Amino acid sequence: MRPTIVQCFAALVFVVLAPLASADEIRSTAEVMEALEESDWRQPDPANLLYMQLASGVVIMELAPNFAPENIANIKTLTDEKYYDDLAIIRSQDNYVVQWADPAEEEENAKPIGSAKETVAAEFERSIDGIEITAIESRDSYADIVGFSDGFPAGSNGQNAWLAHCYGMVGVARGNETDSGNGTSLYVITGHAPRHLDRNVTLVGRVISGMELLSILPRGTGELGFYESTGEATAIVSIRQGDFVAEADRTKIEIMRTDTEAFADYVMSRTYRRGEWFVEPTGRIELCNTNPPVRIVN
Amino acid sequence: MRPTIVQCFAALVFVVLAPLASADEIRSTAEVMEALEESDWRQPDPANLLYMQLASGVVIMELAPNFAPENIANIKTLTDEKYYDDLAIIRSQDNYVVQWADPAEEEENAKPIGSAKETVAAEFERSIDGIEITAIESRDSYADIVGFSDGFPAGSNGQNAWLAHCYGMVGVARGNETDSGNGTSLYVITGHAPRHLDRNVTLVGRVISGMELLSILPRGTGELGFYESTGEATAIVSIRQGDFVAEADRTKIEIMRTDTEAFADYVMSRTYRRGEWFVEPTGRIELCNTNPPVRIVN
């Protein structure tokens, strides 16, 4: 599976194509993981983390300000002013998304959004200038170039780049107007990647811990998985920016860097499966089936 | 996105390539669904359905005997002899699978498998002779040709064909030996399609109803999502072949045929999104993001 000429050409412009190992150098994922050094991991900036407290535990999201600075600024304002506290997860659609919002957002007692903006310009895609994507060698159904930018799955056409709707990605719900999302309602992908949403909606980050607290929520029986009664919704206790969480309550989370040789080795180990169990090593990989590792170090 | 020469050539051999509509003929999915005729739906053969009764409801699976006749014969023997009754779902791994088995299978009080076989030859792939696949126009990461065969997602290289590990697909768990699976332990995909499993394990069918009863099961905290205590497992009340379920207890389920012009229209409507909400109509589609519709008619 070689990238096409177009892909190679475009890739040279701005991406670091993961170096190809020869077949006998390919190691198993376990071997690659064992050989990782401390410098192959990164600690996300606490100012780019959101801690969502549910009764069942904490969900941690990492924001991607390179891709959606305006939407993230508004989300940080909403977080800072405690807008999300006591809201609820009002939707869980099987093989698709969970979504939270103010259950009373259309009513008189809707929670005020304080100094946050009512509308924020769409950030569906951006220029590739100023960002780096480590491309992976994959024949992607949706984008000519795919890879990872600071750990986030991304697609590109050589001019623009955008985050991809993989499992665990966090997005800004919107109506028909492209600027109608402002972060008051966010969604998380809980099923097979709905990549047709790429470039149609603003993605702002990814759940890096606690995904299983969202993915197991009972599916709503209303249209699009909305709950039909408020009793079914899951209350959000609070959402806090990571640097406002007390040091003792922070999760020491680390994410594998995606701009290293070790990551290229990791991708190769996922492309050519060397485990004893595998009969067919595949020799292929797909963006949303790559899953850069995350570890808790405390 | 045109299929490559290789794809076209191979496709001519055995597949009906979904006819291409011109851009102004493309309808929205809602329009396509509204125009469906009765003949665009099929009633699955009850003898190819498995009804799994859980305390929370019924999960219905459709078996694919064209792809895995030997494994399915053994599963039907196990079902007929009530092997699965009182077993349990012992594993739920986030973004991956649920799996059931006899929790005591390695112990002295393991449930006897009766007249079922201990081992069944692998049915990871088969010749394309004798089956029909309606190919979709998609640049797939894992297979040169992809499409649907009697509603089941499948990949092909032009000589052989295999079922694809999309959401909801049911497979036969195995150890390192390729014939070590016999259907006593089955798994269902509950996350993003792990397509690297294609051609490495025998798929036998797809969940067509009740998927949300499996996908919400709490994730196991043991390695690979196995539950660490038996109390966490979900009991299986029974599994019955559809034609042994009392007429009154059957779900009148219908599945959109995938060998019709209507299905080609459906695929086009998923490829080019015409809804008001969409800014970027995409113009692309992916096998596991196609999801042929299922309806309950009672």
Coordinates of C-alpha atoms in Angstrom, one line a residue:
Chain A
M1 CA 0.0 0.0 0.0
R2 CA 2.0 3.0 -1.3
P3 CA 0.7 6.5 -1.0
T4 CA -0.3 7.8 -4.4
I5 CA 1.9 10.4 -6.2
V6 CA -0.5 13.1 -5.1
Q7 CA -0.2 12.1 -1.5
C8 CA 3.6 11.9 -1.6
F9 CA 3.9 15.3 -3.2
A10 CA 1.5 16.9 -0.8
A11 CA 3.1 15.1 2.1
L12 CA 6.5 16.6 1.3
V13 CA 5.2 20.1 1.7
F14 CA 4.4 19.9 5.3
V15 CA 4.4 16.5 6.9
V16 CA 7.0 14.2 8.4
L17 CA 6.2 10.9 6.7
A18 CA 6.8 8.1 9.2
P19 CA 10.0 6.4 8.1
L20 CA 9.5 2.9 6.6
A21 CA 11.1 0.0 8.4
S22 CA 12.2 -3.0 6.4
A23 CA 10.1 -6.0 7.0
D24 CA 12.6 -7.8 9.3
E25 CA 12.9 -4.7 11.5
I26 CA 9.2 -4.6 12.3
R27 CA 8.5 -5.3 15.9
S28 CA 5.4 -6.2 17.8
T29 CA 3.5 -3.5 19.6
A30 CA 4.5 -5.0 22.9
E31 CA 8.2 -4.7 21.8
V32 CA 7.8 -1.2 20.7
M33 CA 6.1 -0.2 23.9
E34 CA 8.7 -1.8 26.0
A35 CA 11.5 0.1 24.2
L36 CA 9.9 3.5 24.7
E37 CA 11.9 6.2 26.5
E38 CA 10.6 8.9 28.8
S39 CA 11.1 11.4 25.9
D40 CA 8.6 9.5 23.8
W41 CA 5.8 10.6 26.1
R42 CA 4.4 14.1 26.6
Q43 CA 2.5 15.6 29.5
P44 CA -0.4 17.6 28.2
D45 CA -0.6 21.2 29.3
P46 CA -3.1 21.3 32.2
A47 CA -4.5 24.5 30.7
N48 CA -5.6 22.4 27.7
L49 CA -7.4 19.8 29.7
L50 CA -11.0 19.7 30.8
Y51 CA -12.0 17.5 33.8
M52 CA -15.6 16.6 33.6
Q53 CA -16.9 15.2 37.0
L54 CA -19.7 12.8 36.8
A55 CA -21.1 10.8 39.7
S56 CA -19.4 7.7 38.2
G57 CA -16.0 9.3 37.9
V58 CA -13.9 11.8 35.9
V59 CA -13.7 12.2 32.1
I60 CA -10.6 14.1 30.9
M61 CA -10.5 15.8 27.5
E62 CA -7.5 17.3 25.9
L63 CA -8.2 20.4 23.8
A64 CA -6.6 21.1 20.4
P65 CA -6.1 24.9 20.2
N66 CA -4.1 24.6 17.0
F67 CA -7.3 23.6 15.2
A68 CA -10.1 25.5 17.0
P69 CA -8.8 28.4 18.9
E70 CA -12.0 30.5 18.9
N71 CA -14.3 27.7 19.9
I72 CA -11.9 26.6 22.6
A73 CA -11.6 30.2 24.0
N74 CA -15.4 30.2 24.3
I75 CA -15.4 26.8 25.9
K76 CA -12.8 28.0 28.4
T77 CA -14.9 31.0 29.2
L78 CA -17.9 28.8 29.8
T79 CA -15.8 26.5 32.0
D80 CA -14.3 29.4 33.9
E81 CA -17.8 30.8 34.6
K82 CA -19.1 27.3 35.6
Y83 CA -21.7 27.2 32.9
Y84 CA -21.4 23.4 32.5
D85 CA -21.9 22.7 36.2
D86 CA -25.2 20.9 36.8
L87 CA -26.0 20.5 33.1
A88 CA -26.6 17.0 31.8
I89 CA -25.8 14.5 29.2
I90 CA -29.1 14.5 27.3
R91 CA -28.3 12.2 24.4
S92 CA -26.7 8.9 23.8
Q93 CA -27.2 7.4 20.3
D94 CA -25.9 3.9 19.7
N95 CA -22.8 3.7 17.5
Y96 CA -22.6 7.5 17.3
V97 CA -22.4 10.1 20.0
V98 CA -23.2 11.3 23.5
Q99 CA -24.0 15.0 23.8
W100 CA -24.5 17.4 26.7
A101 CA -26.2 20.7 27.0
D102 CA -28.5 22.7 29.3
P103 CA -31.7 20.6 29.3
A104 CA -33.6 23.9 29.6
E105 CA -31.7 25.7 26.9
E106 CA -34.9 26.5 24.9
E107 CA -36.9 27.5 27.9
E108 CA -37.3 30.6 30.1
N109 CA -35.0 29.3 32.8
A110 CA -32.2 28.6 30.4
K111 CA -28.8 29.0 32.1
P112 CA -27.2 32.3 31.1
I113 CA -24.0 32.0 29.2
G114 CA -22.3 34.9 31.0
S115 CA -19.6 36.6 29.1
A116 CA -19.3 33.7 26.6
K117 CA -20.2 34.4 22.9
E118 CA -23.6 33.4 21.5
T119 CA -22.1 32.3 18.2
V120 CA -18.5 31.4 17.2
A121 CA -17.2 31.2 13.7
A122 CA -16.9 27.7 12.3
E123 CA -13.4 26.2 12.6
F124 CA -14.1 23.1 10.4
E125 CA -10.6 23.2 8.8
R126 CA -7.5 25.4 8.7
S127 CA -4.5 26.1 6.6
I128 CA -1.7 23.6 6.9
D129 CA 0.7 26.5 7.4
G130 CA 2.0 26.5 11.0
I131 CA 1.0 23.0 12.0
E132 CA 2.8 19.7 11.6
I133 CA 1.1 16.4 10.8
T134 CA 3.0 13.1 11.0
A135 CA 1.3 11.3 8.1
I136 CA 0.7 7.6 8.2
E137 CA 0.8 5.4 5.2
S138 CA -2.9 4.6 4.8
R139 CA -5.4 4.5 2.0
D140 CA -8.1 6.5 3.7
S141 CA -11.7 6.5 2.6
Y142 CA -12.2 10.2 3.3
A143 CA -8.9 12.2 3.1
D144 CA -6.0 12.1 0.8
I145 CA -3.5 12.5 3.6
V146 CA -4.1 11.3 7.2
G147 CA -2.0 11.3 10.3
F148 CA -1.5 12.8 13.7
S149 CA -0.9 16.4 14.9
D150 CA 0.1 16.6 18.5
G151 CA -1.6 13.3 19.0
F152 CA -4.9 14.3 17.4
P153 CA -6.1 12.3 14.3
A154 CA -6.2 14.6 11.3
G155 CA -6.9 14.7 7.6
S156 CA -5.6 17.0 4.9
N157 CA -5.8 17.7 1.2
G158 CA -2.4 19.3 1.1
Q159 CA -3.7 22.9 1.6
N160 CA -5.9 22.6 4.6
A161 CA -6.1 20.2 7.5
W162 CA -8.9 19.2 9.9
L163 CA -9.4 17.0 12.9
A164 CA -11.0 13.6 12.1
H165 CA -14.1 12.2 13.8
C166 CA -12.5 9.2 15.4
Y167 CA -13.7 7.4 18.5
G168 CA -13.5 9.8 21.6
M169 CA -13.2 13.0 19.6
V170 CA -15.0 16.0 21.1
G171 CA -17.0 18.4 18.9
V172 CA -19.2 21.5 19.1
A173 CA -22.8 20.7 18.4
R174 CA -24.4 23.2 16.0
G175 CA -27.7 23.9 14.1
N176 CA -27.9 24.5 10.4
E177 CA -26.0 27.8 10.6
T178 CA -22.3 27.1 10.6
D179 CA -21.6 29.6 13.4
S180 CA -24.5 28.4 15.5
G181 CA -22.3 26.3 17.8
N182 CA -20.7 28.1 20.7
G183 CA -19.6 25.2 22.9
T184 CA -22.6 25.3 25.2
S185 CA -23.4 21.8 23.8
L186 CA -20.6 19.4 23.1
Y187 CA -20.6 15.8 21.8
V188 CA -18.2 12.9 22.0
I189 CA -18.0 10.1 19.4
T190 CA -18.9 6.8 21.0
G191 CA -19.1 4.6 17.9
H192 CA -17.6 3.8 14.6
A193 CA -16.0 6.9 13.2
P194 CA -18.6 9.1 11.4
R195 CA -16.0 10.6 9.1
H196 CA -18.7 12.2 6.9
L197 CA -18.9 14.8 9.7
D198 CA -15.3 15.9 9.0
R199 CA -15.2 19.5 7.8
N200 CA -18.8 19.9 8.7
V201 CA -18.5 20.6 12.3
T202 CA -15.8 22.0 14.7
L203 CA -13.9 19.4 16.6
V204 CA -12.1 20.7 19.7
G205 CA -10.3 17.8 21.2
R206 CA -10.3 14.2 22.4
V207 CA -11.2 12.3 25.5
I208 CA -8.0 10.9 26.9
S209 CA -9.3 9.3 30.1
G210 CA -12.7 8.0 31.3
M211 CA -14.1 7.3 27.9
E212 CA -15.8 4.2 29.3
L213 CA -18.0 6.4 31.5
L214 CA -19.5 7.9 28.4
S215 CA -19.7 5.0 26.1
I216 CA -21.8 2.8 28.5
L217 CA -24.5 5.4 29.0
P218 CA -27.9 3.9 28.2
R219 CA -29.0 4.8 24.7
G220 CA -31.8 7.3 24.5
T221 CA -35.1 6.0 23.0
G222 CA -36.0 9.4 21.4
E223 CA -35.1 10.5 17.9
L224 CA -31.3 10.6 17.4
G225 CA -30.8 9.0 20.8
F226 CA -32.1 12.0 22.9
Y227 CA -33.5 10.9 26.2
E228 CA -37.3 11.2 26.4
S229 CA -37.4 12.2 30.1
T230 CA -35.0 14.2 32.2
G231 CA -34.7 11.4 34.7
E232 CA -32.7 9.4 32.1
A233 CA -30.1 12.1 31.7
T234 CA -26.7 11.9 33.4
A235 CA -25.9 15.0 35.6
I236 CA -22.6 16.8 35.0
V237 CA -21.3 17.7 38.4
S238 CA -18.8 20.1 37.0
I239 CA -16.3 20.8 34.3
R240 CA -13.0 22.4 35.3
Q241 CA -9.9 23.4 33.3
G242 CA -7.0 21.2 34.3
D243 CA -4.9 24.0 35.8
F244 CA -7.7 24.9 38.1
V245 CA -8.0 21.4 39.5
A246 CA -6.1 21.0 42.8
E247 CA -2.7 19.4 42.2
A248 CA -3.7 16.4 44.4
D249 CA -6.8 15.7 42.3
R250 CA -5.1 15.8 38.9
T251 CA -4.6 12.6 37.0
K252 CA -0.9 12.2 36.0
I253 CA -1.7 11.4 32.4
E254 CA 0.8 11.0 29.6
I255 CA 0.2 10.6 25.9
M256 CA 2.6 9.0 23.4
R257 CA 4.2 11.7 21.2
T258 CA 3.2 11.3 17.6
D259 CA 6.2 13.1 16.1
T260 CA 8.9 10.7 17.0
E261 CA 10.7 7.7 15.5
A262 CA 9.1 5.6 18.3
F263 CA 5.7 6.5 17.0
A264 CA 6.6 5.5 13.5
D265 CA 7.7 2.2 15.0
Y266 CA 4.4 2.0 16.8
V267 CA 2.4 2.6 13.6
M268 CA 4.4 0.0 11.8
S269 CA 3.7 -2.5 14.6
R270 CA -0.1 -1.8 14.1
T271 CA 0.3 -2.1 10.3
Y272 CA 2.1 -5.4 10.3
R273 CA 0.8 -7.5 13.1
R274 CA 3.5 -9.7 14.4
G275 CA 1.8 -11.5 17.3
E276 CA 1.6 -15.3 17.3
W277 CA -2.2 -15.1 17.0
F278 CA -2.2 -13.3 13.6
V279 CA -2.3 -15.4 10.4
E280 CA -2.7 -12.4 8.1
P281 CA -0.4 -9.6 9.2
T282 CA -2.7 -7.2 7.3
G283 CA 0.0 -4.7 6.1
R284 CA -2.5 -1.9 6.3
I285 CA -3.8 0.5 8.8
E286 CA -6.5 3.1 9.2
L287 CA -6.4 6.4 10.9
C288 CA -9.1 5.8 13.5
N289 CA -7.8 2.2 14.2
T290 CA -4.4 3.5 15.1
N291 CA -5.1 4.8 18.7
P292 CA -1.9 6.5 20.1
P293 CA -1.4 5.1 23.6
V294 CA -2.2 7.0 26.8
R295 CA -0.9 6.1 30.2
I296 CA -1.6 7.1 33.8
V297 CA 1.7 7.5 35.7
N298 CA 0.4 8.1 39.3
Chain B
M1 CA -13.1 8.8 -6.1
R2 CA -13.0 6.2 -9.0
P3 CA -12.1 2.6 -8.3
T4 CA -8.7 1.7 -9.6
I5 CA -8.3 -0.4 -12.7
V6 CA -7.6 -3.4 -10.6
Q7 CA -10.8 -2.9 -8.7
C8 CA -12.9 -2.4 -11.8
F9 CA -11.5 -5.5 -13.4
A10 CA -12.0 -7.7 -10.4
A11 CA -15.4 -6.2 -9.9
L12 CA -16.6 -7.2 -13.3
V13 CA -15.8 -10.8 -12.5
F14 CA -18.3 -11.2 -9.8
V15 CA -19.9 -8.1 -8.4
V16 CA -22.7 -5.8 -9.4
L17 CA -21.1 -2.4 -9.1
A18 CA -23.8 0.0 -7.8
P19 CA -24.8 2.2 -10.7
L20 CA -23.6 5.8 -10.5
A21 CA -26.3 8.4 -10.4
S22 CA -25.5 11.8 -11.9
A23 CA -25.0 14.5 -9.3
D24 CA -28.5 16.1 -9.8
E25 CA -30.1 12.7 -9.4
I26 CA -28.7 12.2 -5.9
R27 CA -31.4 12.3 -3.3
S28 CA -31.2 12.6 0.5
T29 CA -31.3 9.5 2.6
A30 CA -34.8 10.5 3.8
E31 CA -36.0 10.8 0.2
V32 CA -34.5 7.4 -0.7
M33 CA -36.0 5.7 2.3
E34 CA -39.4 7.2 1.6
A35 CA -39.4 5.9 -2.0
L36 CA -38.6 2.3 -0.9
E37 CA -40.9 -0.5 -2.1
E38 CA -41.8 -3.6 -0.2
S39 CA -39.5 -5.6 -2.5
D40 CA -36.5 -3.5 -1.4
W41 CA -36.7 -5.2 2.0
R42 CA -36.1 -8.8 2.8
Q43 CA -37.2 -11.0 5.7
P44 CA -34.3 -13.0 7.1
D45 CA -34.8 -16.7 7.3
P46 CA -35.7 -17.5 10.9
A47 CA -33.4 -20.5 10.7
N48 CA -30.5 -18.1 10.3
L49 CA -31.4 -16.0 13.3
L50 CA -30.3 -16.4 16.9
Y51 CA -32.3 -14.8 19.7
M52 CA -30.2 -14.2 22.7
Q53 CA -32.3 -13.5 25.8
L54 CA -30.8 -11.3 28.4
A55 CA -32.5 -10.0 31.5
S56 CA -32.5 -6.6 29.8
G57 CA -34.1 -7.8 26.5
V58 CA -33.4 -9.7 23.3
V59 CA -30.4 -9.4 21.0
I60 CA -31.1 -10.8 17.5
M61 CA -28.2 -12.0 15.3
E62 CA -28.4 -12.9 11.6
L63 CA -26.0 -15.7 10.6
A64 CA -24.1 -15.7 7.3
P65 CA -23.9 -19.3 6.2
N66 CA -22.4 -18.4 2.8
F67 CA -19.3 -17.3 4.6
A68 CA -19.0 -19.7 7.5
P69 CA -21.1 -22.8 7.0
E70 CA -19.0 -25.2 9.3
N71 CA -18.8 -22.8 12.2
I72 CA -22.5 -21.9 11.9
A73 CA -23.4 -25.6 11.8
N74 CA -21.6 -26.1 15.1
I75 CA -23.2 -22.9 16.6
K76 CA -26.6 -24.3 15.6
T77 CA -25.8 -27.6 17.3
L78 CA -24.7 -25.8 20.5
T79 CA -27.9 -23.7 20.3
D80 CA -30.1 -26.7 19.7
E81 CA -28.6 -28.5 22.7
K82 CA -29.0 -25.4 24.9
Y83 CA -25.2 -25.0 25.5
Y84 CA -25.4 -21.2 25.7
D85 CA -28.2 -21.2 28.3
D86 CA -27.0 -19.8 31.6
L87 CA -23.5 -18.9 30.2
A88 CA -22.5 -15.2 30.6
I89 CA -21.0 -12.2 28.9
I90 CA -17.6 -12.3 30.6
R91 CA -15.8 -9.5 28.7
S92 CA -16.5 -5.9 27.6
Q93 CA -13.5 -4.0 26.3
D94 CA -14.1 -0.4 25.5
N95 CA -14.1 0.5 21.8
Y96 CA -13.6 -3.1 20.9
V97 CA -15.8 -6.2 21.8
V98 CA -18.1 -8.0 24.2
Q99 CA -17.6 -11.7 24.4
W100 CA -19.5 -14.6 26.0
A101 CA -18.4 -18.1 27.1
D102 CA -18.8 -20.6 29.8
P103 CA -17.2 -18.9 32.8
A104 CA -16.1 -22.3 34.0
E105 CA -14.7 -23.5 30.6
E106 CA -11.3 -24.2 32.0
E107 CA -12.5 -25.9 35.1
E108 CA -13.8 -29.3 36.1
N109 CA -17.4 -28.2 36.0
A110 CA -17.1 -26.9 32.5
K111 CA -20.4 -27.3 30.6
P112 CA -20.2 -30.3 28.2
I113 CA -20.5 -29.4 24.5
G114 CA -22.7 -32.4 23.7
S115 CA -22.5 -33.4 20.1
A116 CA -20.9 -30.2 19.0
K117 CA -17.3 -30.4 17.6
E118 CA -14.3 -29.5 19.8
T119 CA -12.6 -27.7 16.9
V120 CA -13.9 -26.3 13.6
A121 CA -11.7 -25.5 10.6
A122 CA -11.1 -21.8 10.1
E123 CA -13.5 -20.0 7.7
F124 CA -11.6 -16.7 7.6
E125 CA -12.2 -16.2 3.8
R126 CA -13.7 -18.0 0.9
S127 CA -13.6 -18.1 -2.9
I128 CA -15.7 -15.5 -4.6
D129 CA -17.3 -18.2 -6.7
G130 CA -20.9 -18.7 -5.8
I131 CA -21.4 -15.5 -3.9
E132 CA -22.4 -12.1 -5.0
I133 CA -21.1 -8.8 -3.6
T134 CA -22.6 -5.5 -4.4
A135 CA -19.4 -3.3 -4.4
I136 CA -19.5 0.2 -3.2
E137 CA -17.3 2.9 -4.6
S138 CA -15.0 3.4 -1.7
R139 CA -11.2 3.7 -1.2
D140 CA -10.9 1.2 1.6
S141 CA -7.9 1.1 4.0
Y142 CA -8.0 -2.7 4.2
A143 CA -9.4 -4.3 1.1
D144 CA -9.2 -3.6 -2.6
I145 CA -12.9 -4.3 -3.1
V146 CA -15.6 -3.7 -0.5
G147 CA -19.4 -4.0 -0.5
F148 CA -22.3 -6.0 0.8
S149 CA -23.3 -9.6 0.3
D150 CA -26.8 -10.3 1.5
G151 CA -26.5 -7.3 3.7
F152 CA -23.2 -8.3 5.3
P153 CA -20.2 -6.0 4.9
A154 CA -17.5 -7.8 3.0
G155 CA -14.0 -7.3 1.5
S156 CA -12.4 -9.0 -1.4
N157 CA -9.2 -9.2 -3.4
G158 CA -10.9 -10.4 -6.5
Q159 CA -10.3 -14.1 -5.8
N160 CA -11.4 -14.5 -2.2
A161 CA -14.0 -12.7 -0.1
W162 CA -14.4 -12.3 3.6
L163 CA -16.7 -10.6 6.1
A164 CA -15.5 -7.3 7.5
H165 CA -15.2 -6.5 11.2
C166 CA -17.8 -3.6 11.3
Y167 CA -19.8 -2.6 14.3
G168 CA -22.2 -5.3 15.4
M169 CA -20.4 -8.2 13.6
V170 CA -20.4 -11.5 15.4
G171 CA -17.3 -13.7 15.4
V172 CA -15.9 -16.9 16.8
A173 CA -13.3 -16.4 19.5
R174 CA -10.2 -18.6 19.0
G175 CA -6.8 -19.2 20.6
N176 CA -3.5 -19.2 18.6
E177 CA -4.5 -22.3 16.6
T178 CA -6.7 -21.3 13.7
D179 CA -9.1 -24.2 14.3
S180 CA -9.4 -23.7 18.0
G181 CA -12.6 -21.7 17.8
N182 CA -15.8 -23.8 17.8
G183 CA -18.5 -21.3 18.6
T184 CA -18.6 -21.9 22.4
S185 CA -17.3 -18.4 22.8
L186 CA -18.6 -15.7 20.5
Y187 CA -17.8 -12.0 20.4
V188 CA -19.5 -8.9 19.0
I189 CA -17.8 -5.7 17.8
T190 CA -18.9 -2.8 20.0
G191 CA -16.4 -0.1 18.9
H192 CA -14.6 1.4 15.9
A193 CA -14.2 -1.4 13.3
P194 CA -11.0 -3.4 14.1
R195 CA -10.5 -4.4 10.5
H196 CA -7.0 -5.8 11.2
L197 CA -9.0 -8.8 12.5
D198 CA -10.4 -9.4 9.0
R199 CA -9.1 -12.8 7.6
N200 CA -7.7 -13.6 11.0
V201 CA -10.8 -14.9 12.6
T202 CA -14.1 -16.4 11.5
L203 CA -17.1 -14.0 11.4
V204 CA -20.5 -15.7 11.4
G205 CA -23.0 -12.9 11.3
R206 CA -24.2 -9.6 12.5
V207 CA -26.4 -8.2 15.3
I208 CA -29.6 -6.8 13.7
S209 CA -31.5 -5.9 16.8
G210 CA -30.7 -5.1 20.4
M211 CA -27.2 -4.0 19.8
E212 CA -27.6 -1.3 22.5
L213 CA -28.1 -4.0 25.1
L214 CA -24.5 -5.2 24.4
S215 CA -22.8 -1.9 23.7
I216 CA -23.7 -0.3 27.1
L217 CA -22.4 -3.2 29.2
P218 CA -19.9 -1.9 31.8
R219 CA -16.3 -2.3 30.7
G220 CA -14.4 -5.0 32.5
T221 CA -11.4 -3.8 34.5
G222 CA -9.3 -6.9 33.8
E223 CA -6.8 -7.3 31.0
L224 CA -8.6 -7.1 27.6
G225 CA -11.8 -6.0 29.3
F226 CA -12.5 -9.3 31.0
Y227 CA -14.5 -8.9 34.2
E228 CA -12.4 -9.6 37.3
S229 CA -15.3 -11.1 39.3
T230 CA -18.2 -13.3 38.1
G231 CA -20.6 -10.9 39.7
E232 CA -19.8 -8.4 37.0
A233 CA -20.7 -10.8 34.2
T234 CA -24.1 -10.5 32.4
A235 CA -26.1 -13.8 32.5
I236 CA -27.3 -15.2 29.2
V237 CA -30.8 -16.6 29.8
S238 CA -30.9 -18.5 26.6
I239 CA -30.0 -18.5 22.9
R240 CA -32.6 -19.9 20.5
Q241 CA -32.6 -20.4 16.7
G242 CA -35.3 -18.1 15.2
D243 CA -37.5 -20.9 13.9
F244 CA -37.7 -22.4 17.4
V245 CA -39.0 -19.2 18.9
A246 CA -42.7 -19.2 19.3
E247 CA -44.4 -17.2 16.5
A248 CA -45.8 -14.7 18.9
D249 CA -42.4 -14.0 20.4
R250 CA -40.6 -13.4 17.1
T251 CA -39.6 -9.9 16.2
K252 CA -40.9 -9.0 12.7
I253 CA -37.6 -7.6 11.5
E254 CA -36.7 -6.6 7.9
I255 CA -33.4 -5.7 6.4
M256 CA -32.9 -3.5 3.4
R257 CA -31.7 -5.6 0.5
T258 CA -28.3 -4.7 -0.7
D259 CA -28.6 -6.1 -4.3
T260 CA -31.1 -3.5 -5.6
E261 CA -31.1 -0.2 -7.3
A262 CA -32.7 1.3 -4.2
F263 CA -29.6 0.2 -2.2
A264 CA -27.4 1.9 -4.8
D265 CA -29.4 5.0 -4.3
Y266 CA -29.1 4.6 -0.5
V267 CA -25.3 4.3 -0.8
M268 CA -25.2 7.4 -3.0
S269 CA -27.3 9.3 -0.5
R270 CA -24.7 8.4 2.2
T271 CA -21.8 9.3 -0.1
Y272 CA -23.1 12.7 -1.1
R273 CA -24.9 14.2 1.9
R274 CA -27.7 16.5 0.7
G275 CA -29.1 17.5 4.1
E276 CA -29.4 21.2 4.8
W277 CA -27.0 20.8 7.7
F278 CA -24.1 19.7 5.5
V279 CA -21.6 22.2 4.2
E280 CA -19.2 19.6 2.8
P281 CA -21.2 16.8 1.1
T282 CA -18.1 14.6 1.4
G283 CA -18.5 12.6 -1.8
R284 CA -16.9 9.6 -0.1
I285 CA -18.0 6.7 1.9
E286 CA -16.6 3.9 4.0
L287 CA -17.8 0.3 4.3
C288 CA -18.4 0.3 8.1
N289 CA -20.0 3.8 7.9
T290 CA -22.6 2.7 5.4
N291 CA -25.0 0.7 7.7
P292 CA -27.8 -0.9 5.6
P293 CA -31.1 -0.1 7.4
V294 CA -33.1 -2.5 9.5
R295 CA -36.7 -2.0 10.4
I296 CA -39.1 -3.6 12.9
V297 CA -42.5 -4.1 11.2
N298 CA -44.7 -5.4 14.1

